[in-house]
Amino acid sequence: MAPSFANLPDEDDSDSYDEEEEIDYSDLRDQYEVRLEEGLDTFIVIDGLPVVSKEKKAPLTKFLLKKLKVAGRASEESVFMPMSDKGETKGRFAFVEFASPAQVSAAVKALNGTLFDRHHTMLVNKLTDIDRYGRDGRINDEYEPPHIDDYVQKEHLRWFMADTDGANGRDQFVMYRSDDVGVFSNRKTAAPKVLINRANWTDSFMQWSPLGTYLTSVHRQGVLLWGGEKWSRQQRFSHPYVNLVDFSPNENYVTTWSNRPIELDDKTTTLGLEDENKNYIIWNIETGKPLRSFADPPSSQVDESGNPVKRKIQWPAFKWSADDKYVARLIPGHAITVYELPKMNILDKISIKIDGNTERSSVKIEGVVDFEWAPADPQRDGIKTYEQLLCYWTPEIGSNPAKVALMSIPSKEIVRTRNLFNVMDVKLHWQSQAAYLCVKVDRHSKSKKSMATNLEIFRVREKGVPIEVVDSIKDTVINFAWEPKGDRFVLITTAETNTQTAVPPKTSVSFFCPEKSKGLTVGNYKHIRTIDKKNHNGIYWSPKGRFVVVATVHSQQSFDMDFWDLDFEGEKTDADKDLTANLQLMNTADHYGVTDIDWDPTGRYVASSTTIWKHAMENGYHLYDFKGVLLREEHIERFKQWLWRPRPPSLLSKDEQKQVRKNLREFSRAFEEEDQFELDTANMEVVETRRSQFQEWQEWRQDEAEMLSTERSGLGLPATIAEMFASKRAEHGGEDAVVEEIIEDVVEETEEIVS
């Protein structure tokens, strides 16, 4: 019979006393006691391995250890594969011991369900889980078919494209004011239509996903994604005290960051031990599960007391490739780490030494400062294989010049390099279709007393990636912006290097475009025009190109907005006949204290807003058309955010889009009729409302007159005021009585002191 706790004697039973109980065995118990959980929590079980002979067991073990390096180090002695009587591995499984439970969790998370080779898939589980769920009574011996829930129709997440407003080009926007968040439909000059309004929808801010599928709300507990016509919750990411959110271009993944390292508690279910003390988490949006977590890199600078100096966070810290297949992170001064999605494995992993610590990376680049992915497929001339382009730059180190390089991923081939001298800073600007890359280089003179900027333009889609240099800029460039889906650009320069003043510095706005050329090639870049003596610091292109707003933002002294057209249909001057642009200023508007300017996704409307997050003066928004004509303005107390809802790419082919442009007048006529009908309907509603209000006033006036007449008759007074005056007139012989009243006014008063 097995021992039972029920048969133990009572503590108060004096007959059960034994002298041996006086001996202290606690040290022996601590040394030799078997703890079921603690003894097994460093083991994993790997299923699905190939069956090999005794001679091939050693190579199989070495190959398996290479796979396990992603989680931690394990030796050949820590791998156990049982052998059968036939001299072959038995059962297609192996036991592996790691150094810590955290490595076990990492191995299960990273390797479970992955390919071991072409014909075998590994199933990796914790030994404690197998022991826990495999005990008697935990799993039924008889098969029970799983319960399958009835199919429930889900909401279409892109319903707004087929909605009546969406089909008629009335784009949606989210507006955050006070504690309320509302989603509205644009109605031009009329008040926007409210689609939904919720109080306390977010604790921090709102954000659209890149294609407009999800609306993001940020809370203390994490991030929520909302969507569908009913604005129901679509996904939840539990990241306590989250501060920032960044989506991948195709909305497959999202990165969350918190300045507080993660601290696990009993309520945390989606995060594991490997996520503790981490700041970044990369999530799979479809499954809602974390792919991998990272900690903030330690600061290499220290203050006088030896404490690490807090540095400004670089956001986004993880940058996505255009097709969501890769995400990369910069190790400042040392390397760029490229991860393959969705497994988050390091591409061609190498080990590097940083401050005595070993880091794993993909590309070791000494001194690397920054990098940027191409925002679209490169489509380089003569390249038919798959690739994504990545551009990075390194500063001058010793006698080596600064360098800008284009790298092809996943091959890591250097496509093009450019050496730079006397460099102070470099900024990388990709054109939206990855056809061009502009490298803005701030250079100092040999005496280092003056500074100037020149532009190095990489023509990515031309053979050999030629580089054109624009060195006609004498001042420092403080802002640069490519035309979306085009080849023109605008930049803002200033001769005043000290910008930390209350009055914004004087700036100049310059426009550039290519010359006309024969064939499909693009000509050299030429300067169109420069507008001097401005205070502008922001450039806002229409998402469709052609139109651009150049404005002064975040200033209380200057707040002009200039609306420019680069394809004006008027006649060109003789100097501009060989250029691919015809520049024209359409309008100039002003919005006091403007902080943000946003184009709608169709490029027809511009919203300027002033947020209380920057200042509390005249908060609200102005709505303009693309020509700069003010359509609507509204002052809103505690106004915080205005964000247009993005649209996904068009499903029409290029030929179909050309056909639409060709027959645009026919389509526009139908939309104009609908707009006019809606306007007439709105006017009729206004007329009917006023008419009903006038009728109600007439009825109220008649009731009041009848009540007053009844009260006057009860007091013996005439029924109306007119009758009372008539009776008074009759008492005076039918003539009006004249009453004279003398009023004295003091015109001037003077006081004199008599001595």
Short mmCIF file of N, CA, C and O in Angstrom, two decimals, residues 446-495:
data_model
loop_
_atom_site.label_atom_id
_atom_site.label_comp_id
_atom_site.label_asym_id
_atom_site.label_seq_id
_atom_site.Cartn_x
_atom_site.Cartn_y
_atom_site.Cartn_z
N LYS A 446 37.43 74.10 -45.29
CA LYS A 446 38.68 73.61 -44.70
C LYS A 446 38.99 74.31 -43.39
O LYS A 446 39.57 73.71 -42.48
N SER A 447 38.58 75.57 -43.28
CA SER A 447 38.79 76.30 -42.03
C SER A 447 37.71 76.00 -41.00
O SER A 447 37.82 76.43 -39.85
N LYS A 448 36.65 75.29 -41.43
CA LYS A 448 35.51 74.91 -40.57
C LYS A 448 34.77 76.13 -40.01
O LYS A 448 34.09 76.03 -38.99
N LYS A 449 34.87 77.27 -40.73
CA LYS A 449 34.16 78.47 -40.29
C LYS A 449 32.84 78.66 -41.02
O LYS A 449 31.98 79.41 -40.55
N SER A 450 32.66 78.01 -42.14
CA SER A 450 31.42 78.14 -42.91
C SER A 450 30.92 76.75 -43.30
O SER A 450 31.66 75.76 -43.23
N MET A 451 29.64 76.70 -43.69
CA MET A 451 29.03 75.41 -44.01
C MET A 451 28.13 75.58 -45.23
O MET A 451 27.49 76.63 -45.41
N ALA A 452 28.07 74.57 -46.06
CA ALA A 452 27.21 74.57 -47.24
C ALA A 452 26.69 73.15 -47.46
O ALA A 452 27.13 72.19 -46.81
N THR A 453 25.74 73.04 -48.38
CA THR A 453 25.09 71.75 -48.65
C THR A 453 25.15 71.45 -50.13
O THR A 453 24.97 72.35 -50.97
N ASN A 454 25.40 70.21 -50.46
CA ASN A 454 25.23 69.76 -51.84
C ASN A 454 24.45 68.45 -51.84
O ASN A 454 24.38 67.74 -50.84
N LEU A 455 23.84 68.15 -52.97
CA LEU A 455 22.97 66.99 -53.10
C LEU A 455 23.61 65.98 -54.04
O LEU A 455 24.05 66.33 -55.14
N GLU A 456 23.68 64.72 -53.59
CA GLU A 456 24.18 63.61 -54.41
C GLU A 456 22.96 62.75 -54.77
O GLU A 456 22.38 62.09 -53.90
N ILE A 457 22.55 62.78 -56.03
CA ILE A 457 21.33 62.10 -56.46
C ILE A 457 21.69 60.81 -57.18
O ILE A 457 22.31 60.82 -58.25
N PHE A 458 21.30 59.67 -56.59
CA PHE A 458 21.52 58.35 -57.17
C PHE A 458 20.32 58.01 -58.08
O PHE A 458 19.18 57.97 -57.60
N ARG A 459 20.59 57.75 -59.33
CA ARG A 459 19.53 57.33 -60.26
C ARG A 459 19.48 55.80 -60.25
O ARG A 459 20.17 55.12 -61.01
N VAL A 460 18.66 55.26 -59.36
CA VAL A 460 18.72 53.84 -59.02
C VAL A 460 18.32 52.95 -60.19
O VAL A 460 18.89 51.86 -60.36
N ARG A 461 17.39 53.36 -61.00
CA ARG A 461 16.87 52.48 -62.05
C ARG A 461 17.63 52.59 -63.37
O ARG A 461 17.29 51.92 -64.34
N GLU A 462 18.64 53.44 -63.41
CA GLU A 462 19.45 53.54 -64.61
C GLU A 462 20.66 52.61 -64.50
O GLU A 462 21.10 52.28 -63.39
N LYS A 463 21.19 52.21 -65.60
CA LYS A 463 22.27 51.24 -65.63
C LYS A 463 23.50 51.77 -64.91
O LYS A 463 23.98 52.87 -65.18
N GLY A 464 24.02 50.98 -63.98
CA GLY A 464 25.20 51.37 -63.24
C GLY A 464 24.95 52.34 -62.10
O GLY A 464 25.90 52.75 -61.41
N VAL A 465 23.71 52.75 -61.90
CA VAL A 465 23.32 53.70 -60.84
C VAL A 465 24.21 54.95 -60.91
O VAL A 465 25.06 55.20 -60.03
N PRO A 466 24.07 55.77 -61.95
CA PRO A 466 24.87 57.00 -62.02
C PRO A 466 24.46 57.98 -60.93
O PRO A 466 23.34 57.94 -60.41
N ILE A 467 25.39 58.88 -60.59
CA ILE A 467 25.18 59.86 -59.52
C ILE A 467 25.30 61.26 -60.10
O ILE A 467 26.29 61.58 -60.77
N GLU A 468 24.30 62.09 -59.85
CA GLU A 468 24.33 63.48 -60.28
C GLU A 468 24.50 64.37 -59.06
O GLU A 468 23.85 64.16 -58.03
N VAL A 469 25.38 65.35 -59.17
CA VAL A 469 25.69 66.24 -58.05
C VAL A 469 25.06 67.61 -58.30
O VAL A 469 25.26 68.21 -59.36
N VAL A 470 24.29 68.09 -57.33
CA VAL A 470 23.74 69.45 -57.37
C VAL A 470 24.51 70.26 -56.33
O VAL A 470 24.29 70.13 -55.12
N ASP A 471 25.45 71.07 -56.81
CA ASP A 471 26.33 71.82 -55.90
C ASP A 471 26.16 73.32 -56.01
O ASP A 471 27.05 74.09 -55.64
N SER A 472 25.00 73.76 -56.53
CA SER A 472 24.76 75.20 -56.68
C SER A 472 24.11 75.81 -55.45
O SER A 472 23.68 76.97 -55.49
N ILE A 473 24.03 75.07 -54.36
CA ILE A 473 23.37 75.55 -53.15
C ILE A 473 24.42 76.15 -52.23
O ILE A 473 25.34 75.46 -51.79
N LYS A 474 24.30 77.43 -51.95
CA LYS A 474 25.32 78.12 -51.16
C LYS A 474 25.04 78.05 -49.66
O LYS A 474 25.96 78.10 -48.85
N ASP A 475 23.76 77.96 -49.26
CA ASP A 475 23.40 77.96 -47.85
C ASP A 475 23.12 76.54 -47.36
O ASP A 475 23.21 75.57 -48.12
N THR A 476 22.75 76.45 -46.10
CA THR A 476 22.48 75.16 -45.49
C THR A 476 21.04 74.74 -45.74
O THR A 476 20.11 75.53 -45.50
N VAL A 477 20.82 73.52 -46.18
CA VAL A 477 19.48 73.00 -46.42
C VAL A 477 18.90 72.49 -45.11
O VAL A 477 19.48 71.61 -44.46
N ILE A 478 17.74 73.02 -44.71
CA ILE A 478 17.10 72.59 -43.45
C ILE A 478 15.90 71.70 -43.71
O ILE A 478 15.39 71.07 -42.78
N ASN A 479 15.46 71.61 -44.96
CA ASN A 479 14.34 70.71 -45.28
C ASN A 479 14.41 70.34 -46.76
O ASN A 479 14.79 71.17 -47.60
N PHE A 480 14.05 69.08 -47.04
CA PHE A 480 14.09 68.56 -48.41
C PHE A 480 12.92 67.60 -48.57
O PHE A 480 12.61 66.83 -47.65
N ALA A 481 12.26 67.61 -49.74
CA ALA A 481 11.14 66.69 -49.96
C ALA A 481 11.00 66.40 -51.45
O ALA A 481 10.93 67.32 -52.28
N TRP A 482 10.95 65.09 -51.78
CA TRP A 482 10.69 64.64 -53.14
C TRP A 482 9.20 64.77 -53.46
O TRP A 482 8.35 64.66 -52.57
N GLU A 483 8.91 64.96 -54.72
CA GLU A 483 7.52 64.87 -55.18
C GLU A 483 7.09 63.41 -55.19
O GLU A 483 7.77 62.57 -55.78
N PRO A 484 5.98 63.05 -54.52
CA PRO A 484 5.52 61.65 -54.56
C PRO A 484 5.21 61.20 -55.99
O PRO A 484 4.57 61.93 -56.75
N LYS A 485 5.72 60.05 -56.34
CA LYS A 485 5.50 59.47 -57.67
C LYS A 485 6.00 60.39 -58.77
O LYS A 485 5.49 60.35 -59.90
N GLY A 486 6.99 61.22 -58.46
CA GLY A 486 7.52 62.14 -59.46
C GLY A 486 9.02 62.27 -59.33
O GLY A 486 9.67 61.56 -58.55
N ASP A 487 9.61 63.20 -60.08
CA ASP A 487 11.06 63.36 -60.08
C ASP A 487 11.49 64.79 -59.76
O ASP A 487 12.61 65.18 -60.04
N ARG A 488 10.59 65.59 -59.19
CA ARG A 488 10.92 66.96 -58.81
C ARG A 488 11.05 67.05 -57.29
O ARG A 488 10.56 66.20 -56.56
N PHE A 489 11.71 68.10 -56.81
CA PHE A 489 11.86 68.25 -55.37
C PHE A 489 11.91 69.72 -55.00
O PHE A 489 12.17 70.60 -55.83
N VAL A 490 11.63 69.97 -53.71
CA VAL A 490 11.64 71.31 -53.12
C VAL A 490 12.55 71.26 -51.91
O VAL A 490 12.57 70.27 -51.17
N LEU A 491 13.31 72.34 -51.70
CA LEU A 491 14.15 72.41 -50.51
C LEU A 491 14.10 73.81 -49.92
O LEU A 491 13.77 74.79 -50.61
N ILE A 492 14.39 73.89 -48.64
CA ILE A 492 14.40 75.16 -47.90
C ILE A 492 15.81 75.36 -47.35
O ILE A 492 16.38 74.46 -46.73
N THR A 493 16.36 76.54 -47.58
CA THR A 493 17.72 76.85 -47.12
C THR A 493 17.70 78.08 -46.22
O THR A 493 16.76 78.89 -46.25
N THR A 494 18.75 78.20 -45.43
CA THR A 494 18.92 79.37 -44.57
C THR A 494 20.40 79.66 -44.41
O THR A 494 21.23 78.75 -44.43
N ALA A 495 20.70 80.94 -44.26
CA ALA A 495 22.08 81.35 -44.00
C ALA A 495 22.35 81.50 -42.51
O ALA A 495 23.49 81.65 -42.09
#
